[in-house]
XYZ file of C-alpha atoms in Angstrom:
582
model
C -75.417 16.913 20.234
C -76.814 14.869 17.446
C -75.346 16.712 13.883
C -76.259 15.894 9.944
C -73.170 16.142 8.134
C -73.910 17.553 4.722
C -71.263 17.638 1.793
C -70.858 21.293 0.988
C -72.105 21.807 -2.417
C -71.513 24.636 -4.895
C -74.841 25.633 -5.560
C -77.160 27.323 -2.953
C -80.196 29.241 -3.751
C -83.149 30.923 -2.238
C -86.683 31.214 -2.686
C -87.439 31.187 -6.500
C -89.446 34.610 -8.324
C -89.556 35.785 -5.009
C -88.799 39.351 -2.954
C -88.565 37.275 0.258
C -89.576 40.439 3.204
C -89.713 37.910 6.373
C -87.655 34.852 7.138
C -86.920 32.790 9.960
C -84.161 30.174 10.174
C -85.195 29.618 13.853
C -81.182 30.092 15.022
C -79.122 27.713 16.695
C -79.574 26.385 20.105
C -77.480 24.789 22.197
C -80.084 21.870 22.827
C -83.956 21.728 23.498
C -85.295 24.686 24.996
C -88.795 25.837 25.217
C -90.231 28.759 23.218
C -90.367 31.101 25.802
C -86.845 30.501 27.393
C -85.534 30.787 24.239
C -87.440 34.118 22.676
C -85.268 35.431 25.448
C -82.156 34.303 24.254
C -79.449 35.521 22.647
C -77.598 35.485 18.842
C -77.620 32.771 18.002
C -79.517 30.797 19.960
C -82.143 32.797 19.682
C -84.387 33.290 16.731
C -83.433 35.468 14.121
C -86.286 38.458 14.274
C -86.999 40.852 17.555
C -89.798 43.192 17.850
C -92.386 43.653 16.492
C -92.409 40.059 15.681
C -93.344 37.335 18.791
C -92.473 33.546 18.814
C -94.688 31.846 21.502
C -95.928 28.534 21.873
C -96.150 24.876 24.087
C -93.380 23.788 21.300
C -89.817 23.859 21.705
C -86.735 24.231 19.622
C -84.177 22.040 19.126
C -80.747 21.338 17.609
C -81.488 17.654 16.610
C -82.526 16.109 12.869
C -81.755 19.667 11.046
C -82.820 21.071 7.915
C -81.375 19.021 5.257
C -82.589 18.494 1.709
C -83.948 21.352 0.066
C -83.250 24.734 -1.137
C -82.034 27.156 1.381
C -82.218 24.801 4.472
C -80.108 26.868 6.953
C -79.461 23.234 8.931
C -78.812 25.060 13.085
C -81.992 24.631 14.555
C -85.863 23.752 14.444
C -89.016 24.028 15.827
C -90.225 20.331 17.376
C -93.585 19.768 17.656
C -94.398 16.844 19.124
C -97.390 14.022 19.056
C -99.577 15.536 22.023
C -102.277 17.448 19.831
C -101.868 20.833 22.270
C -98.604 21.737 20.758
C -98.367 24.629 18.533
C -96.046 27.554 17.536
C -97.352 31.218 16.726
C -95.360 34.275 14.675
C -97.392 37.534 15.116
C -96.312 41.155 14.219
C -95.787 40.495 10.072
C -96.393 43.435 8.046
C -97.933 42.110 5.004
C -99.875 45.328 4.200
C -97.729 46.607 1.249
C -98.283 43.305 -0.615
C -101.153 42.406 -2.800
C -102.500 38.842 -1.143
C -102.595 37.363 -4.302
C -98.436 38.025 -4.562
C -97.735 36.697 -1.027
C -96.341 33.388 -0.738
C -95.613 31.483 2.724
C -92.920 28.895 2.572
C -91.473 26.588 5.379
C -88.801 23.906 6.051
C -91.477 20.658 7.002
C -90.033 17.737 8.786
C -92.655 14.761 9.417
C -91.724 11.346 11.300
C -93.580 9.183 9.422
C -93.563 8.122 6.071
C -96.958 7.751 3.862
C -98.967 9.549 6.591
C -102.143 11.793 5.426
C -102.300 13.678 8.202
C -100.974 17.294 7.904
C -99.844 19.660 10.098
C -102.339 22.756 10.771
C -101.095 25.798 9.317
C -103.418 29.094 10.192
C -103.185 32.678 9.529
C -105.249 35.366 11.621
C -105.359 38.842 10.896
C -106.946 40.105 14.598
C -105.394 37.275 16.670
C -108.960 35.502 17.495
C -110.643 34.201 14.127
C -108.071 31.664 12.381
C -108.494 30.257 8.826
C -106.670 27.499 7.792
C -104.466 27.128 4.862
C -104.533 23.891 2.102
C -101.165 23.000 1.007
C -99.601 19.447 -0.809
C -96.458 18.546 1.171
C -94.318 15.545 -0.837
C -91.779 13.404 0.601
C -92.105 10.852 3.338
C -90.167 10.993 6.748
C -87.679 13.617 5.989
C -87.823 17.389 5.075
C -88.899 19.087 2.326
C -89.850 22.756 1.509
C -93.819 23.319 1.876
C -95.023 26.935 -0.374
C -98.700 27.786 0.490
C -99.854 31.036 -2.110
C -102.838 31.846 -3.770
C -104.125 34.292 -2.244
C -104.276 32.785 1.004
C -102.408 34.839 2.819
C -104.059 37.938 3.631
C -102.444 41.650 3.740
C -102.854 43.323 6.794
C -100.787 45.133 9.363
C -100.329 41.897 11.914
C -100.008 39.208 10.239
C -100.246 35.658 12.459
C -99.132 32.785 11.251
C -100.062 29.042 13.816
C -98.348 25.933 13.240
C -100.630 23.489 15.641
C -100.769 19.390 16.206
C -103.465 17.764 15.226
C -102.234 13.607 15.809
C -100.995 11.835 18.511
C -99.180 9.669 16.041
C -96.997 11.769 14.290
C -93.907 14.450 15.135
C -93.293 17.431 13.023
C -90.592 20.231 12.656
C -90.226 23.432 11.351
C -87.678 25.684 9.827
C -86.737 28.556 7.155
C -89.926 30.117 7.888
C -90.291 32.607 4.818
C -92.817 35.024 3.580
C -92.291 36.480 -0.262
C -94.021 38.838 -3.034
C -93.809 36.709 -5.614
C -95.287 38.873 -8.000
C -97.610 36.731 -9.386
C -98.512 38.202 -13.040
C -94.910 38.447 -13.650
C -94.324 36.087 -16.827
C -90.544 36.196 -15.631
C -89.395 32.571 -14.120
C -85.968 32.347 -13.016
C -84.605 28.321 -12.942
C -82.102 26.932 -10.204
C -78.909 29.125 -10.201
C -75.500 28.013 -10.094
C -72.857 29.338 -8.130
C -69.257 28.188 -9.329
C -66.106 28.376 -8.500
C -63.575 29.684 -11.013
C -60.362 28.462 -8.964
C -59.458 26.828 -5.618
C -56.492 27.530 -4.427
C -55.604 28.981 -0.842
C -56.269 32.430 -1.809
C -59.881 33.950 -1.971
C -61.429 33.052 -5.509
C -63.665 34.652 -7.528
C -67.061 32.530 -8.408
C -69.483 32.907 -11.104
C -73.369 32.185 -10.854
C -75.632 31.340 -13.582
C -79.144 31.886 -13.249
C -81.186 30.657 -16.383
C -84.784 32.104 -16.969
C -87.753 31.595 -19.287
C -90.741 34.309 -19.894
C -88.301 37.333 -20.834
C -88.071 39.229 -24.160
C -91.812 41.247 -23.292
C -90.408 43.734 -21.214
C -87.472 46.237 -20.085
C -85.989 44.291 -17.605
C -83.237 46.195 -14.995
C -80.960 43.828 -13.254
C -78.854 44.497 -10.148
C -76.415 42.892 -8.349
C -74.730 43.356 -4.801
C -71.166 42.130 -6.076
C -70.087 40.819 -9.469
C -70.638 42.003 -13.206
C -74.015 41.241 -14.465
C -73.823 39.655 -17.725
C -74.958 36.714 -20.308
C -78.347 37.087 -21.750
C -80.828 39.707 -21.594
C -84.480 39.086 -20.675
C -85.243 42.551 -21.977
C -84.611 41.012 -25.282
C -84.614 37.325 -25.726
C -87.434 35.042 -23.983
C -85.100 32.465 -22.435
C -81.154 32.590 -21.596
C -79.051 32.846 -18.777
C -77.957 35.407 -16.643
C -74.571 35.224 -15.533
C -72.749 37.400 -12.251
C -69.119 36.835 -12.841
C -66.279 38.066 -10.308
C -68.118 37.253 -6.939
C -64.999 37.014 -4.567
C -65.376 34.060 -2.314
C -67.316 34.475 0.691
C -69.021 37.055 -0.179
C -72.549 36.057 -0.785
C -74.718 38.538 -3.198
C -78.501 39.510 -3.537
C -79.637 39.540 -7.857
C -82.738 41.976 -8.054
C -84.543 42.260 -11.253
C -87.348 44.500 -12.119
C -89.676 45.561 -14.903
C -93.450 45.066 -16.132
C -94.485 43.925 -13.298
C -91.951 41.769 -12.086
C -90.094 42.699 -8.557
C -87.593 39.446 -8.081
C -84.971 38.988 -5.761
C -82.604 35.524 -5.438
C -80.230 35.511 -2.558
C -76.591 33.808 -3.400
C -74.634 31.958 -1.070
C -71.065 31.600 -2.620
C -69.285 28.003 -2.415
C -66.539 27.136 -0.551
C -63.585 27.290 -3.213
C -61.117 25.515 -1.049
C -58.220 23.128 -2.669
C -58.065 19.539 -1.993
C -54.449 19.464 0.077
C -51.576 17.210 -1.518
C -49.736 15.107 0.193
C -47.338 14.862 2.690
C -49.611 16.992 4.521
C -48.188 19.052 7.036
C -50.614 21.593 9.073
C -49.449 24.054 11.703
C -52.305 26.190 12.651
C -50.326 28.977 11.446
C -53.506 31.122 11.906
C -54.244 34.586 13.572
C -54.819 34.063 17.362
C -59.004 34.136 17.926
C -59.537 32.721 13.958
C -61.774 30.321 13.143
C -60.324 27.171 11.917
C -63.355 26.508 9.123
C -62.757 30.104 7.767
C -59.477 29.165 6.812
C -58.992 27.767 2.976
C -57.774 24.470 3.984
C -60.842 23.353 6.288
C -64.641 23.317 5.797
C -66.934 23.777 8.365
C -69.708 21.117 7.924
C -71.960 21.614 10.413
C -73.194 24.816 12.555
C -72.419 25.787 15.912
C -69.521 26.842 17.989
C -65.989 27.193 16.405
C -62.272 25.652 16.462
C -60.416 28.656 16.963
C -56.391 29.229 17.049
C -54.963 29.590 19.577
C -51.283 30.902 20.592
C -48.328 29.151 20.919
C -47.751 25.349 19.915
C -47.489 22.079 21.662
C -43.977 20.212 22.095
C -42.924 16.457 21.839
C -39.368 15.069 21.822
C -38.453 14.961 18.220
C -41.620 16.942 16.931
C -40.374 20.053 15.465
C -43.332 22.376 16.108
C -44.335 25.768 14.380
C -46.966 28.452 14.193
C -49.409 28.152 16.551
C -52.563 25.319 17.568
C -55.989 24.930 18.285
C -58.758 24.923 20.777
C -62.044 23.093 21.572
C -64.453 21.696 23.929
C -68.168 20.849 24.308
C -70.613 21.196 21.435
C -69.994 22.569 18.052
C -68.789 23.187 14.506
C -66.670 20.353 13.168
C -63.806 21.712 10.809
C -62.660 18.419 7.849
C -59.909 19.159 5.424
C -59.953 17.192 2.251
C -56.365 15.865 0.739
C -55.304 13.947 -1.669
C -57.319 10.222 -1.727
C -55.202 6.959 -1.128
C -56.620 3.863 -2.053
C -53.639 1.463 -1.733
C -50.635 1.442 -0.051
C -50.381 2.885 3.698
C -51.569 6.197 4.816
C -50.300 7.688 8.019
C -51.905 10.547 10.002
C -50.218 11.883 13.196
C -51.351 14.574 15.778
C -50.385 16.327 19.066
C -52.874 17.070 21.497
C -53.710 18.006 25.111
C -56.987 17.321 26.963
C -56.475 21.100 29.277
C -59.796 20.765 30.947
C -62.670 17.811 31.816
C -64.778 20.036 34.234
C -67.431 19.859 31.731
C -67.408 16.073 31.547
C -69.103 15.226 34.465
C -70.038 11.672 34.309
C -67.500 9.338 34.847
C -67.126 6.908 31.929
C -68.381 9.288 29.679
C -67.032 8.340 25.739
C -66.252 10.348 22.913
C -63.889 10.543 19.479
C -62.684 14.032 18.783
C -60.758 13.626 15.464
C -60.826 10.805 13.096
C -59.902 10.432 9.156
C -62.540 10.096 6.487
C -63.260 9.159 3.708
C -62.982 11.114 0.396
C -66.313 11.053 1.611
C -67.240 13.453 3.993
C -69.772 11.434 6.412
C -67.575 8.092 6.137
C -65.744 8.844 9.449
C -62.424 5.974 9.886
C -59.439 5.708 12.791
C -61.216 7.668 15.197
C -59.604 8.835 18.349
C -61.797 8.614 21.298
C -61.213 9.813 24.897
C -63.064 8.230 27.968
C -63.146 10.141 31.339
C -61.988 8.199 34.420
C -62.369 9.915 37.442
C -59.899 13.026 37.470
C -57.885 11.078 34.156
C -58.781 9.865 31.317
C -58.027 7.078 28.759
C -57.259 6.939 25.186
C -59.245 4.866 22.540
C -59.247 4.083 18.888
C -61.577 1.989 16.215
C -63.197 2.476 12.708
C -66.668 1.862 14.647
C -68.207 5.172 16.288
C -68.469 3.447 20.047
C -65.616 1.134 21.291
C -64.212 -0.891 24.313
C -60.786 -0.659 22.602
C -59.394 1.984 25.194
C -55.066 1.782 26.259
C -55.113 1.285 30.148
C -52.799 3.919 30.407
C -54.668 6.575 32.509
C -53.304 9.847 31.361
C -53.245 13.312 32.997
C -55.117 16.654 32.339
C -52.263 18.615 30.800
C -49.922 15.940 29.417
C -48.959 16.693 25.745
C -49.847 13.211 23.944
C -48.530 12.019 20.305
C -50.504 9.628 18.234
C -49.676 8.152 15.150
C -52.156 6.273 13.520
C -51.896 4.250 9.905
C -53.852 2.204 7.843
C -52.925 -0.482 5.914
C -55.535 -1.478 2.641
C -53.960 -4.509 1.497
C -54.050 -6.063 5.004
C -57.031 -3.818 6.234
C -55.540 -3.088 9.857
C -55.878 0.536 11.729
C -52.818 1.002 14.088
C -52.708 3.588 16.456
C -49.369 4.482 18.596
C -49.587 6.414 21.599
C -46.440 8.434 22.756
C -43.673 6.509 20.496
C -40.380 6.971 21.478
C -39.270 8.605 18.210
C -35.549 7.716 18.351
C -36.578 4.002 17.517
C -40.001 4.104 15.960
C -40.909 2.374 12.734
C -43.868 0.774 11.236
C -42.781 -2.629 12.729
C -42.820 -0.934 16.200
C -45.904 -2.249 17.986
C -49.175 -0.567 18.172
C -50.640 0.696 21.174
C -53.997 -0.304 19.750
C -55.400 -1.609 16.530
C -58.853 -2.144 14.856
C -59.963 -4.235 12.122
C -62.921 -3.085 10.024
C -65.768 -5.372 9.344
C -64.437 -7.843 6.914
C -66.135 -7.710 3.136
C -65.284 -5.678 0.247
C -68.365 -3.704 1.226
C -67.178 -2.609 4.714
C -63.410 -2.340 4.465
C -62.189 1.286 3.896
C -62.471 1.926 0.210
C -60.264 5.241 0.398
C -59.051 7.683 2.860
C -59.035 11.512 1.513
C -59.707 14.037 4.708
C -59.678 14.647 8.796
C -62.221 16.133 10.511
C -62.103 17.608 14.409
C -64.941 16.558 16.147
C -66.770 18.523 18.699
C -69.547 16.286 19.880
C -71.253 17.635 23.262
C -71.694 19.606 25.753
C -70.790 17.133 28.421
C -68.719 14.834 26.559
C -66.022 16.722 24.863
C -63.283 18.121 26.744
C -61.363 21.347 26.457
C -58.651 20.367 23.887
C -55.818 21.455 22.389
C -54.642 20.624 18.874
C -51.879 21.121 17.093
C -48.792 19.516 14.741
C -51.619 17.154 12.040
C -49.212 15.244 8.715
C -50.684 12.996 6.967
C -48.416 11.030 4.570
C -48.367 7.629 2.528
C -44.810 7.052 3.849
C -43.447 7.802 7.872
C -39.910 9.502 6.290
C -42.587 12.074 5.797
C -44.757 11.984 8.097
C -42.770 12.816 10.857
C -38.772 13.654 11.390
C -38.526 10.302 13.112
C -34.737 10.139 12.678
C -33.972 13.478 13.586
C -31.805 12.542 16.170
C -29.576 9.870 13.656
C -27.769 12.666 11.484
C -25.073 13.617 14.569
C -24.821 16.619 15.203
C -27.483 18.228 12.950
C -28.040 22.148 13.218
C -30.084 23.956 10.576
C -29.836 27.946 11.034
C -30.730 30.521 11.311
C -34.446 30.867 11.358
C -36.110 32.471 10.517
C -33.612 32.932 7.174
C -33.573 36.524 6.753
C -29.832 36.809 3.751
C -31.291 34.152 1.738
C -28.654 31.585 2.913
C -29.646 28.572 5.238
C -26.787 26.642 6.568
C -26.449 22.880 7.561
C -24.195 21.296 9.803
C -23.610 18.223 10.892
C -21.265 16.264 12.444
C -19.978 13.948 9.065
C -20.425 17.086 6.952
C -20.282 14.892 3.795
C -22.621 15.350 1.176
C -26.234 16.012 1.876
C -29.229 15.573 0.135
C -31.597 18.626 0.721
C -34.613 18.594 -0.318
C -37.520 21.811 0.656
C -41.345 21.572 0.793
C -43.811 24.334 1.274
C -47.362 23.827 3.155
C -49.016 21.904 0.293
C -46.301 19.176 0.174
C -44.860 21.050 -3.171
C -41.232 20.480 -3.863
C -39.846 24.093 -4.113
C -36.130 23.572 -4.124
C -33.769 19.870 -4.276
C -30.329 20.234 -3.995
C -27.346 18.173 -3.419
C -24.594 20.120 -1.084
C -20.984 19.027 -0.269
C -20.985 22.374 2.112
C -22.812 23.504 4.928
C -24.312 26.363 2.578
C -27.932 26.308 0.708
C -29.234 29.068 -1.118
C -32.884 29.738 -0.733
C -32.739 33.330 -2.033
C -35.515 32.210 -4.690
C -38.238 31.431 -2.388
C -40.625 33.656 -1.223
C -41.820 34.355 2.125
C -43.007 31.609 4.137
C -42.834 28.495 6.332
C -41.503 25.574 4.732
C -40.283 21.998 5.669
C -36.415 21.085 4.936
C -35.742 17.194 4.032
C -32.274 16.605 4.930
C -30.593 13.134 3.848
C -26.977 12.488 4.709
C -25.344 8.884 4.571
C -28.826 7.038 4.351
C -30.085 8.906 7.277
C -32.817 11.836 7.362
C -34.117 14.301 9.261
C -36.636 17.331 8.608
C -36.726 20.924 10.034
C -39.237 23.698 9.546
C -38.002 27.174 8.920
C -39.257 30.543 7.809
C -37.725 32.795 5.546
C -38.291 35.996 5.681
């Protein structure tokens, strides 16, 4: 599945000075299907209307190139019309008839292949499903999308309204999406700008957002304004001819229709709200301490950034010798959403990442040979994917790979079983550009001298090296390429004391109970019990308690609820143990 990773930006809006009464983002399919097949499919790869409206048609829709680029593009599917001139797509069953003609509006996602081309294509409306007129409209842009509005008065009010998108060069391929029809009430003096949605906060908890929606035209009527969530305030159009309106304590995720009305103005704007999720510090230590059946995006340290099927959580955790493990893990296979979670950006230095996971099914890889990375680090930009972790089916086992590049040959020979429980470790080095990657380290002796399993050297040049690392993504790619995997145990840390409790096993002895810590006392033994160095972390990588002990005794009374990470250093050795307190 080809995907168009977008960076998730905090203002979306919808048609402008428009009450939008019909719109069609087309759904999203699992790959091409033809109109017909997939008018009988279902949510969501299906289009978004039933009866009375029909979709029919010798195009077909498709989950390649998707919306991208203007306001409102919904990004899951399109319509594909290709370069044989007997394509087309008709929408019947629109009820324009409560709408003056001169106050309807048609508006539409266009994709074109080629850049500079004159030719357009045909867009028709019919009111009896014979006699079709066609409609003028200026698209701008070359080979890409942009949003095409056709008004006017050219679209007539009637009871069945049909709207045909039709082919007319053998030269050129077009697509369709975010198929909208409006009032825009069209001697309404009334314009509304670009509105702003913004977050107030971003922190793990649900935060409120404010959206700003400046206008010009007002102070000539009484003007009422309404708002699904929030507190309408800033300037009144009733009074003063241009300002801003402001909705103030939207809660995150919850996305909110603004109606205004007066004179003759009827104007809705949809808002989506922005994703006011923190940037995670580091070390980074993530559990999947998530409801069972949750969706990994939805939760406030990961951001979906694509459409399609999600990560969910799943119960229970994978194990590793030396791994402590806690909370619960993830799922995926096939085609779909892929979750990235931002942290701090390193530009120097060493970053490390590591990761358990578990390939628990390949029946849907049925090619043998068949190639793809499932998780990788980015950049602090999104799209700049680095260190990615491939898998390559070989018969009944598969084989693990790793490079900066998106293909590779770089694959261990080890063939590896459906079901085995692998750990990889991979770091990057900026001053001496080298990815390592370590498969299944014995932990008891690992360091950063210890050989890598594989390694990868970026294209040399200041312009190709990796200028920072700042996130991880999970990457579902296809269908019939990505197995059924589970995911769990992901730090990320600039040093491997950190990173992972490597050492666990060199403080003799060690025993941290009980847990979970229910008296607000957690106590350490060891075999030396001399003095310890304790040191307590909560999910962001936050200090929350350091303490030096010369007993077995800490008090952790003060913290509240949670899951945490204990840094224990006695005699120059260390070791690290999660426990909750309750």
């Amino acid at each position: 599945m080809k995907k168009l990773y977008t960076l998730l930006l905090l203002t979306v809006s919808s048609l402008a000075m428009a009450q939008t009464f019909y719109s069609e983002n087309v759904g999203v399919p699992t790959g091409t299907t033809l109109i017909p097949a997939y008018v009988a499919g279902t949510a969501p790869a299906t289009f978004q209307n039933s009866s009375p409206i029909l979709y029919s048609g010798t195009a077909d829709v498709r989950a390649t190139t998707v919306s991208t680029g203007y306001t409102g593009a919904s990004g899951g599917g399109n319509v594909f019309i290709t370069n044989n001139t007997d394509r087309f797509f008709l929408i019947e069953g629109i009820n324009t008839s409560a709408y003056n003609s001169a106050d309807l509006q048609l508006s539409f996602g266009h994709y074109k292949s080629t850049a500079g081309a004159t030719t357009e294509l045909a867009v028709e409306v019919s009111t009896d499903g014979t006699e079709f007129t066609p409609l003028t409209y200026t698209r701008t842009g070359g080979a890409s999308w942009a949003l095409v509005t056709i008004g006017g008065g050219q679209i007539p009010s009637t009871s069945n309204l049909r709207i045909r998108f039709s082919q007319t060069t053998s030269t050129i391929q077009f697509r369709l999406d975010d198929i909208a029809l409006a009032s825009v009430s069209s001697s309404c003096t009334l314009s509304l700008g670009a509105e702003t949605a913004t977050c107030d906060a971003s922190t793990l908890a649900l935060d409120p957002y404010t959206v700003s929606i400046p206008f010009t035209g007002g102070g000539n009527a009484t003007y009422v304004i309404n708002t699904t969530a929030g507190t309408v305030g800033g300037d009144n159009p009733s009074t003063v001819a241009e300002g801003t309106i402001t909705i103030t304590g939207v809660t995150e995720n919850t996305n909110i229709t603004v109606s205004i009305t007066g004179g003759t103005c009827n104007i809705s704007r949809n808002v989506t709200s922005p994703a006011c999720k923190p940037v995670n510090t580091l070390p980074y230590i993530e559990s999947f301490d998530y409801a069972v059946g949750s969706a990994l995006g939805a939760q406030q340290r990961w951001t979906n950034l694509n459409s399609g099927d999600e990560v969910t959580t799943v119960s229970g955790s994978l194990t590793y010798t030396g791994v402590p493990t806690a909370g619960n893990s993830v799922s995926f296979s096939g085609a779909g959403i892929d979750p990235h979670t931002p942290f701090t950006t390193v530009s120097e230095g060493t970053l490390f990442a590591s990761m358990l996971f578990n390939v628990t099914d390949m029946t849907n890889v049925t090619t043998d040979g068949t190639s793809t990375y499932f998780a990788s680090l980015t950049e602090e930009t999104r799209t700049n994917f680095r260190a990615r972790l491939f898998v390559r089916k070989a018969d009944t086992q598969y084989q693990i790979g790793f490079d900066n590049a998106s293909t590779t040959t770089n694959y261990d020979p080890t063939l590896r079983n459906v079901g085995d429980v692998v750990l990889v470790i991979m770091g990057y080095d900026f001053a001496t550009n080298l990815l390592k990657c370590w498969i299944n380290p014995d932990l008891s002796t690992f360091n950063a001298a210890t050989p890598a399993t594989l390694t990868s050297t970026p294209a040399e040049g200041p312009a190709t090296t990796i200028a920072n690392l700042g996130g991880f993504i999970i990457r579902q790619d296809g269908g019939a390429s990505t197995p059924t995997i589970q995911f769990d145990e992901l730090r990320i840390s600039t040093t491997l004391e950190q990173l992972l409790s490597v050492r666990s096993n060199e403080i003799a002895g060690l025993q941290v109970y009980p847990n979970p810590v229910s008296n607000g006392v957690l106590y350490i033994n060891t075999e030396l019990n001399s003095a310890k160095s304790v040191q307590i972390f909560d999910l962001l990588g936050k200090q929350v308690l350091a303490n030096t002990t010369e007993t077995n005794a800490v008090n952790v009374s003060a913290l509240t609820k949670g899951l945490y990470i204990v840094k224990i250093t006695e005699e120059g050795k260390t070791a690290t143990r999660k426990i909750v307190v309750e």
